[in-house]
Coordinates of C-alpha atoms in Angstrom, one line a residue:
M1 CA -76.0 13.5 -125.5
P2 CA -74.7 17.0 -124.6
I3 CA -74.5 19.4 -127.5
I4 CA -71.7 21.9 -126.8
R5 CA -72.1 25.3 -128.5
T6 CA -69.0 27.1 -129.6
E7 CA -68.9 30.6 -131.1
R8 CA -70.1 29.5 -134.6
N9 CA -70.6 25.7 -134.5
Y10 CA -71.6 22.7 -132.4
V11 CA -70.0 19.6 -130.9
H12 CA -72.2 16.6 -130.4
A13 CA -70.6 14.6 -127.5
H14 CA -72.3 11.3 -127.1
A15 CA -72.5 9.9 -123.6
I16 CA -70.1 7.1 -122.5
G17 CA -71.8 3.8 -122.0
D18 CA -70.8 1.2 -119.4
D19 CA -69.1 -1.1 -122.0
D20 CA -67.5 1.6 -124.2
V21 CA -63.8 1.2 -124.7
F22 CA -63.0 3.5 -127.7
V23 CA -63.8 7.0 -128.7
R24 CA -63.5 8.7 -132.1
A25 CA -64.2 12.2 -133.4
S26 CA -65.9 12.6 -136.8
F27 CA -66.7 15.5 -139.0
F28 CA -68.0 16.4 -142.5
G29 CA -65.8 18.2 -145.0
Y30 CA -65.3 18.4 -148.7
D31 CA -63.1 16.6 -151.1
E32 CA -61.3 18.2 -154.1
A33 CA -64.4 17.8 -156.3
G34 CA -66.5 19.7 -153.8
N35 CA -68.4 16.6 -152.6
R36 CA -69.3 16.4 -148.9
V37 CA -67.5 13.5 -147.3
L38 CA -67.3 12.2 -143.7
H39 CA -63.8 12.2 -142.1
H40 CA -62.9 10.1 -139.0
M41 CA -60.1 10.7 -136.6
P42 CA -58.2 7.6 -135.3
Y43 CA -59.8 5.5 -132.5
R44 CA -58.5 6.3 -129.0
G45 CA -59.0 4.6 -125.7
I46 CA -62.1 5.7 -123.8
E47 CA -59.8 7.2 -121.1
E48 CA -59.1 9.9 -123.6
Y49 CA -62.8 10.8 -124.1
Q50 CA -62.4 14.3 -122.5
A51 CA -59.3 15.0 -124.6
E52 CA -61.2 14.1 -127.7
V53 CA -64.1 16.4 -126.7
D54 CA -61.7 19.2 -125.9
W55 CA -60.0 18.8 -129.3
A56 CA -63.4 18.8 -131.1
V57 CA -64.4 22.0 -129.2
S58 CA -61.1 23.7 -130.1
M59 CA -61.6 22.8 -133.8
A60 CA -65.4 23.4 -134.1
D61 CA -65.2 27.1 -135.1
R62 CA -62.8 26.2 -137.9
M63 CA -65.2 23.7 -139.4
A64 CA -68.2 24.3 -141.7
H65 CA -70.2 21.5 -140.0
P66 CA -70.7 20.2 -136.5
L67 CA -68.2 17.6 -135.0
Y68 CA -69.3 14.4 -133.4
V69 CA -67.5 12.6 -130.5
V70 CA -68.8 9.0 -130.4
P71 CA -67.8 6.3 -127.9
F72 CA -67.7 2.6 -129.1
S73 CA -67.9 -0.7 -127.3
Y74 CA -66.2 -3.9 -128.6
D75 CA -69.6 -5.0 -130.1
D76 CA -69.9 -1.8 -132.0
M77 CA -66.5 -2.3 -133.5
L78 CA -67.2 -5.9 -134.6
V79 CA -70.7 -5.2 -136.0
S80 CA -69.3 -2.2 -138.0
G81 CA -67.2 -4.5 -140.2
R82 CA -64.1 -2.5 -139.4
F83 CA -62.0 -5.6 -139.1
D84 CA -63.2 -7.2 -142.3
P85 CA -60.1 -6.0 -144.3
L86 CA -57.8 -7.4 -141.6
C87 CA -59.6 -10.8 -141.6
K88 CA -59.4 -11.0 -145.4
A89 CA -55.7 -10.1 -145.3
V90 CA -55.0 -12.9 -142.8
A91 CA -57.0 -15.3 -144.9
R92 CA -54.8 -14.5 -147.9
M93 CA -51.6 -15.2 -145.9
T94 CA -49.5 -18.3 -146.6
D95 CA -48.8 -20.8 -143.9
Q96 CA -45.4 -19.4 -143.4
E97 CA -46.7 -15.8 -143.0
R98 CA -49.4 -16.9 -140.5
G99 CA -46.7 -18.8 -138.5
Q100 CA -44.5 -15.8 -138.5
M101 CA -47.4 -13.6 -137.3
R102 CA -48.3 -16.2 -134.6
R103 CA -44.7 -16.2 -133.3
G104 CA -44.8 -12.4 -133.2
I105 CA -48.0 -12.4 -131.2
I106 CA -46.6 -15.0 -128.8
K107 CA -43.4 -13.1 -128.3
S108 CA -45.4 -9.9 -127.6
M109 CA -47.7 -11.5 -125.1
I110 CA -44.8 -13.1 -123.2
E111 CA -43.1 -9.6 -123.0
V112 CA -46.4 -8.2 -121.6
L113 CA -46.5 -11.0 -119.0
R114 CA -43.0 -10.3 -118.0
D115 CA -42.9 -6.5 -118.1
C116 CA -46.4 -5.1 -117.5
D117 CA -47.4 -3.8 -114.0
D118 CA -51.2 -3.9 -114.7
W119 CA -52.6 -7.2 -113.7
R120 CA -55.6 -6.8 -116.1
V121 CA -53.4 -6.4 -119.1
R122 CA -51.3 -9.4 -118.0
A123 CA -54.6 -11.5 -117.6
D124 CA -55.6 -10.5 -121.2
A125 CA -52.2 -11.5 -122.5
Y126 CA -52.4 -14.8 -120.7
D127 CA -55.9 -15.4 -122.1
I128 CA -54.5 -14.8 -125.6
L129 CA -51.7 -17.4 -125.0
V130 CA -54.4 -19.9 -123.8
Q131 CA -56.4 -19.3 -127.0
L132 CA -53.3 -19.9 -129.1
K133 CA -52.7 -23.1 -127.1
V134 CA -49.3 -22.0 -126.0
T135 CA -50.2 -22.6 -122.4
Y136 CA -53.1 -24.3 -120.7
E137 CA -55.2 -23.4 -117.8
S138 CA -54.6 -25.7 -114.8

């Protein structure tokens, strides 16, 4: 893990693993009551790792505490419980709402199959349609 020194702070840039797909910058700050709290930037694709490191370095001297740039794999995301609120929201949906969501997903995946130039993305969209039993593998 390289530690990048700026004029008055540090950026801890964790190394990218083979299966990492997301990256996120995090930093400590203070809330209105003066309590120290952890802030997270949005998740970005791993291809934007260097941009995230560059952003952290540009912001480091303005922060009171070091910044952290951490890559994540799919497994890291699932184990973290990040998707628990989404799963609970889907569980609370009515049959009509779930059906509407399913139709939206199917429509989106068909558009990806039709319009996307990247064969890997099209393959993922096809796999989703197979999981939804819209089409079958032959």
